Structures are given as C-alpha cells and as structure tokens.
C-alpha cells in the first residue's frame, strides 16, 4: 500500500516536472517544474542508493536542493523583470524562442 | 607535491579579490585588478613549474573512510586549464577595464561576478569528483547569468533566461547522474586512478544522464540554441570570457569522465552518435555563422561550429586503439585551447570594431580597415586558427584529429574536418571583405583606446603561436597523478 502511494506520488512529481517543459509554458512554470523534477530525482535516488552511499546522497541533496531552489528563484526573478520590460505584450515572452 | 596550499591559494585568491570588489569597489581600478591578476599568475606559474619539475601530479583527498573521493586532482591537464584560464581571464579583465571605464556603477556589479566566475572555473578544472564539479558549474552559472543580463535590457534578459533553462536541465541531469554513480559505486570520484568502473544498469543510466546534461551545457548541436543569443547579447569582453572558457568546462568534465571510464562509456554506437552530432554542429554552425547579419551573432555561431570539433574525439576513442585514443585526446584538447585563445581574441576585436562603427551589423564595417588595422589584424590572426591554417594552433589540433581519424580507420571525419575549414574561411573572409569595401558616405568612426587593441592582439598571436609551441601543452597533458 505504502509502495503504491509512494510510486503514485513520485509519478505525479515527475509529470508535474515535465509538463511545463513539454508544453513550453512560461518560465515561472518551468522553474517550478524543475524543482518538482529535482525532488522526484532525489526521491528515486533515495530508493536505489545503498546504505553506504547515504552520506553522499545527503551531501548531494544538501547542496543540490538549495542550489536548485536558488536557480528556480532566479528564473522567476528574471521572468518577472522581462515581463515588466516588455509590458506583457510581447508574444515571445513565454516561448523563449525570440533571438 | 602533497601540500594543498598552492592549489588552494589559486582557488581562493580571485574569491578574496571578489570580496574586496564588493566591500571596496574603489580599489578595483586598473592597478587593483592588475595586482590580483599578477598575484594569480605567480601562483599559477609556480604550480606549473613545480608540476613540470616533479613530473607527476597529486590527488588531494581527505583520506578518511567514506570520503567518497571528494577532493582536488592536480595533474597536468588540470594545471594546463588553470593556466589557460589565467591567461584568458587576465586579458578579459584588462579589456573590460578599458571597455567599462566610464561606467563605475556597472563595474560595481561586474568585477565581483567576473572574479567569482574565475574561482568557479578553476574549481571545475581541479575537481576530482562530481560534487565539486557540480558546485563549480553552479557558481559559474550564477555568474554567467548575471553577466549576460548585466545591462538590464529585455534582449539580454531573454538570452539569460534561455541559458538558465539549459542550466536547469543540464544541472538536473548531472545531479541525478551523480546519484546513480553513487548508487552503484558508493563514490563520487570523477577519475579513479588504476581502475575503471564496471558497466551496470545504474552506471549506464548515469552515463546517459551525465553525457546528456554536459552536452546540453556544452551547446552541442541540436542543443545549441541557447548559445548564440547568450554570447551575442552580452558585452564583447564578457562574451569573450563566456565563449572562451565557460562552454569548455562541460566538455572538459565529459572528456575526463570518458577517458577515465572507457569501459562504461566508450561503446562504438554511442561514439558514432556523438560524432554525427559533432559533424552536424560543424556544418550547421559554420553555415549559420556565414549567414548572420550581426557581427557578434556571427562569432557566436562560429562557437557552435568549433565546439563540434571537440566532440569528434569521442568516436575516435570508442573505435580506436589506446594509441589512437591518446592522439584523439591530444587533438581535441589542443582544439579546446586554440579555440579558447582565438575566440577570446575574435570577440574582443569584434567588440572594438562594433564600437568604432557604432553598429553591430557586418555591412556597417565598410571602410574600417583604414581606421582599426590592429583590431582587424587580431581578427584575421585568430581567424587563421579557426580555419585551421598552418602554423596556427587550430591547424595543429585539426591535423592531430585527422591523424587520429586515419589511425582509427574512420576517414569520413576527415571530410567533415575539411568542410568545416571551408565554412570557417567563408565566414571569416565575409567579415574581412566587408572591411575593405568603401562606404557611401564620409567616415564616422569612434576610437576607444589603443589599450583595447593589446589584449586581442596578444591572444591572437598566442592562438597562432600555439601551432609552433604545441609541445608545451602536450608535455603538460602527459603528466598524470602519481600512484
């Protein structure tokens, strides 16, 4: 039962993470998706890493999660700043395709 | 050499200067910056000479149980890249000082970011493990985003966001790849001397994630789309820094990991797949560079073109003998070095040309050959290396890759090498041709400073001279960690 719930939770995190990238959503959603993917990745690793590797995993998570959060926040900050500059009328704003 | 003081001093010195730049921006005038550059240069040269004298490198790991291989690896390859970083970063700092000398407010944000980026680059070169590589790459990423978006306008911020997306996905893949390495090996070491990782399913997943993530961050075709806007939108001396060093870091880590763990990575299929992507990068990047109307975009697409040559190493390693693999490694790393020198020189000289004509368009260059001959000469010398003409470093690198292709019996890469050379010649001569045309109106050029022509000329001469002095980097590349 617990395994099923965990698998379901993990799949939802994975889907939530991939969805903004696959559907080319706004950068803010992509940042949130990236956080969900990072969490999903670490949740999966917690299952496969043996006991002797746990100190390493904690080290990776201790460094990786704050850095990921900082990157996501930076993404949100830049996206908001861009919105202000382009007065939200630029059709390429959320697409990121404009050279 | 088991004393960690010198490598740690090299890592920390730019960081100390960055803190000084934050706390006392007034100290970061020409003399303050040059003092930092010289100090770092003395430390780096000291380490290089010590390594050459001792003939062997060292692994600086804590050595306690469960240290996971986290530590520093001071071997010839690492020191060569630390030396290259010093050379290019010094020139970029000097150039940027003259470029931004009228913008003190901007400089308050600029110098801390440039100096922290310097530390991050050095950390990547000497890292012995995936954890420090990850840390170094994130330090670099934060600084790069800040440098791209430095002028706060919409176009650079958009480019920074695209770069950030590449960082997000590349980082995630690297982090998860490191987790899978940990799952099967209980170690994060990048290179385990004397042993190679056995291939298992978690390690195969790790290799795919690490390779994919690093390829994305290295901007190999078709994952290159973030590079041209990022390098084309930032200021020229900063584009020089980003293009010459930052994209090389991902390739460097990937090359080290492949070479150390050939049994894990080097399947012929994987090698050929990467070789095909590399060929597409060389041809597509060259074609796109030739078609650009803006100078910096032309140079940025030229980076896409030149990055392809680095990755030709992988099929040659996978399909060749150990001797061929060594020649391929030497060719690719020489290409990395010569491209770094040439690209920094080209971005700086293009910055000078754009400043002179007050425009970024290639067609605006008409008549500038009479006005800025030195910058144009720097552009041409660096272009000789990009084209791979003798006696430049680019020629030596491509000749070495050609020999490896023949040695491995994979002659088809030679066609790619030759076509890439023609395309490089096409986009370099397109700029040159335009500068010798005469414009319709009167000349109206702006002149920055003679000092702004020094750094690109020095780097361009080094890019050409590398072909004659190739023995020095090759001697360093052969210095391994002593058992």
PDB file of N, CA and C in Angstrom, chain A residues 50-84:
ATOM      1  N   UNK A  50      22.454   2.498  -1.926  1.00  0.00           N
ATOM      2  CA  UNK A  50      22.629   1.602  -0.779  1.00  0.00           C
ATOM      3  C   UNK A  50      23.017   2.386   0.479  1.00  0.00           C
ATOM      4  N   UNK A  51      23.020   1.678   1.588  1.00  0.00           N
ATOM      5  CA  UNK A  51      23.236   2.344   2.878  1.00  0.00           C
ATOM      6  C   UNK A  51      24.577   3.078   2.940  1.00  0.00           C
ATOM      7  N   UNK A  52      25.620   2.471   2.362  1.00  0.00           N
ATOM      8  CA  UNK A  52      26.951   3.101   2.453  1.00  0.00           C
ATOM      9  C   UNK A  52      27.049   4.368   1.594  1.00  0.00           C
ATOM     10  N   UNK A  53      26.073   4.559   0.708  1.00  0.00           N
ATOM     11  CA  UNK A  53      26.098   5.763  -0.135  1.00  0.00           C
ATOM     12  C   UNK A  53      25.235   6.895   0.406  1.00  0.00           C
ATOM     13  N   UNK A  54      24.613   6.670   1.562  1.00  0.00           N
ATOM     14  CA  UNK A  54      23.661   7.668   2.066  1.00  0.00           C
ATOM     15  C   UNK A  54      24.317   8.986   2.458  1.00  0.00           C
ATOM     16  N   UNK A  55      25.544   8.892   2.986  1.00  0.00           N
ATOM     17  CA  UNK A  55      26.231  10.158   3.360  1.00  0.00           C
ATOM     18  C   UNK A  55      26.441  11.000   2.097  1.00  0.00           C
ATOM     19  N   UNK A  56      26.797  10.326   0.996  1.00  0.00           N
ATOM     20  CA  UNK A  56      26.994  11.034  -0.271  1.00  0.00           C
ATOM     21  C   UNK A  56      25.699  11.626  -0.789  1.00  0.00           C
ATOM     22  N   UNK A  57      24.628  10.854  -0.649  1.00  0.00           N
ATOM     23  CA  UNK A  57      23.331  11.327  -1.133  1.00  0.00           C
ATOM     24  C   UNK A  57      22.886  12.562  -0.342  1.00  0.00           C
ATOM     25  N   UNK A  58      23.108  12.504   0.967  1.00  0.00           N
ATOM     26  CA  UNK A  58      22.736  13.659   1.795  1.00  0.00           C
ATOM     27  C   UNK A  58      23.567  14.885   1.404  1.00  0.00           C
ATOM     28  N   UNK A  59      24.844  14.624   1.092  1.00  0.00           N
ATOM     29  CA  UNK A  59      25.727  15.717   0.657  1.00  0.00           C
ATOM     30  C   UNK A  59      25.211  16.321  -0.652  1.00  0.00           C
ATOM     31  N   UNK A  60      24.864  15.425  -1.602  1.00  0.00           N
ATOM     32  CA  UNK A  60      24.341  15.894  -2.899  1.00  0.00           C
ATOM     33  C   UNK A  60      23.032  16.663  -2.719  1.00  0.00           C
ATOM     34  N   UNK A  61      22.141  16.093  -1.876  1.00  0.00           N
ATOM     35  CA  UNK A  61      20.847  16.754  -1.672  1.00  0.00           C
ATOM     36  C   UNK A  61      21.030  18.067  -0.915  1.00  0.00           C
ATOM     37  N   UNK A  62      21.938  18.062   0.054  1.00  0.00           N
ATOM     38  CA  UNK A  62      22.181  19.269   0.857  1.00  0.00           C
ATOM     39  C   UNK A  62      22.701  20.413   0.007  1.00  0.00           C
ATOM     40  N   UNK A  63      23.467  20.063  -1.012  1.00  0.00           N
ATOM     41  CA  UNK A  63      23.988  21.092  -1.914  1.00  0.00           C
ATOM     42  C   UNK A  63      23.018  21.343  -3.077  1.00  0.00           C
ATOM     43  N   UNK A  64      22.496  20.239  -3.611  1.00  0.00           N
ATOM     44  CA  UNK A  64      21.690  20.325  -4.830  1.00  0.00           C
ATOM     45  C   UNK A  64      20.347  21.003  -4.634  1.00  0.00           C
ATOM     46  N   UNK A  65      19.651  20.709  -3.533  1.00  0.00           N
ATOM     47  CA  UNK A  65      18.315  21.281  -3.357  1.00  0.00           C
ATOM     48  C   UNK A  65      18.355  22.805  -3.149  1.00  0.00           C
ATOM     49  N   UNK A  66      19.229  23.338  -2.268  1.00  0.00           N
ATOM     50  CA  UNK A  66      19.284  24.809  -2.157  1.00  0.00           C
ATOM     51  C   UNK A  66      19.710  25.494  -3.450  1.00  0.00           C
ATOM     52  N   UNK A  67      20.666  24.870  -4.171  1.00  0.00           N
ATOM     53  CA  UNK A  67      21.108  25.472  -5.437  1.00  0.00           C
ATOM     54  C   UNK A  67      19.963  25.451  -6.454  1.00  0.00           C
ATOM     55  N   UNK A  68      19.232  24.335  -6.488  1.00  0.00           N
ATOM     56  CA  UNK A  68      18.093  24.244  -7.410  1.00  0.00           C
ATOM     57  C   UNK A  68      17.051  25.291  -7.075  1.00  0.00           C
ATOM     58  N   UNK A  69      16.798  25.464  -5.771  1.00  0.00           N
ATOM     59  CA  UNK A  69      15.815  26.467  -5.337  1.00  0.00           C
ATOM     60  C   UNK A  69      16.282  27.868  -5.752  1.00  0.00           C
ATOM     61  N   UNK A  70      17.578  28.121  -5.564  1.00  0.00           N
ATOM     62  CA  UNK A  70      18.125  29.439  -5.933  1.00  0.00           C
ATOM     63  C   UNK A  70      18.006  29.679  -7.441  1.00  0.00           C
ATOM     64  N   UNK A  71      18.294  28.635  -8.232  1.00  0.00           N
ATOM     65  CA  UNK A  71      18.170  28.761  -9.694  1.00  0.00           C
ATOM     66  C   UNK A  71      16.723  29.027 -10.092  1.00  0.00           C
ATOM     67  N   UNK A  72      15.807  28.312  -9.439  1.00  0.00           N
ATOM     68  CA  UNK A  72      14.386  28.498  -9.756  1.00  0.00           C
ATOM     69  C   UNK A  72      13.946  29.922  -9.397  1.00  0.00           C
ATOM     70  N   UNK A  73      14.401  30.407  -8.246  1.00  0.00           N
ATOM     71  CA  UNK A  73      14.036  31.772  -7.838  1.00  0.00           C
ATOM     72  C   UNK A  73      14.614  32.802  -8.810  1.00  0.00           C
ATOM     73  N   UNK A  74      15.851  32.542  -9.256  1.00  0.00           N
ATOM     74  CA  UNK A  74      16.483  33.441 -10.219  1.00  0.00           C
ATOM     75  C   UNK A  74      15.680  33.461 -11.526  1.00  0.00           C
ATOM     76  N   UNK A  75      15.202  32.293 -11.908  1.00  0.00           N
ATOM     77  CA  UNK A  75      14.387  32.174 -13.125  1.00  0.00           C
ATOM     78  C   UNK A  75      13.111  33.009 -12.979  1.00  0.00           C
ATOM     79  N   UNK A  76      12.456  32.892 -11.821  1.00  0.00           N
ATOM     80  CA  UNK A  76      11.226  33.655 -11.583  1.00  0.00           C
ATOM     81  C   UNK A  76      11.537  35.158 -11.605  1.00  0.00           C
ATOM     82  N   UNK A  77      12.628  35.548 -10.944  1.00  0.00           N
ATOM     83  CA  UNK A  77      13.009  36.959 -10.881  1.00  0.00           C
ATOM     84  C   UNK A  77      13.247  37.524 -12.287  1.00  0.00           C
ATOM     85  N   UNK A  78      14.019  36.784 -13.098  1.00  0.00           N
ATOM     86  CA  UNK A  78      14.330  37.270 -14.454  1.00  0.00           C
ATOM     87  C   UNK A  78      13.067  37.314 -15.322  1.00  0.00           C
ATOM     88  N   UNK A  79      12.217  36.299 -15.169  1.00  0.00           N
ATOM     89  CA  UNK A  79      10.985  36.271 -15.975  1.00  0.00           C
ATOM     90  C   UNK A  79      10.100  37.471 -15.631  1.00  0.00           C
ATOM     91  N   UNK A  80       9.995  37.781 -14.318  1.00  0.00           N
ATOM     92  CA  UNK A  80       9.189  38.938 -13.896  1.00  0.00           C
ATOM     93  C   UNK A  80       9.780  40.246 -14.438  1.00  0.00           C
ATOM     94  N   UNK A  81      11.103  40.323 -14.376  1.00  0.00           N
ATOM     95  CA  UNK A  81      11.776  41.536 -14.846  1.00  0.00           C
ATOM     96  C   UNK A  81      11.546  41.722 -16.350  1.00  0.00           C
ATOM     97  N   UNK A  82      11.624  40.615 -17.059  1.00  0.00           N
ATOM     98  CA  UNK A  82      11.397  40.664 -18.506  1.00  0.00           C
ATOM     99  C   UNK A  82       9.966  41.104 -18.808  1.00  0.00           C
ATOM    100  N   UNK A  83       9.037  40.586 -17.994  1.00  0.00           N
ATOM    101  CA  UNK A  83       7.632  40.971 -18.188  1.00  0.00           C
ATOM    102  C   UNK A  83       7.454  42.473 -18.030  1.00  0.00           C
ATOM    103  N   UNK A  84       8.088  43.016 -16.998  1.00  0.00           N
ATOM    104  CA  UNK A  84       7.976  44.459 -16.766  1.00  0.00           C
ATOM    105  C   UNK A  84       8.546  45.232 -17.952  1.00  0.00           C
TER     106      UNK A  84
END
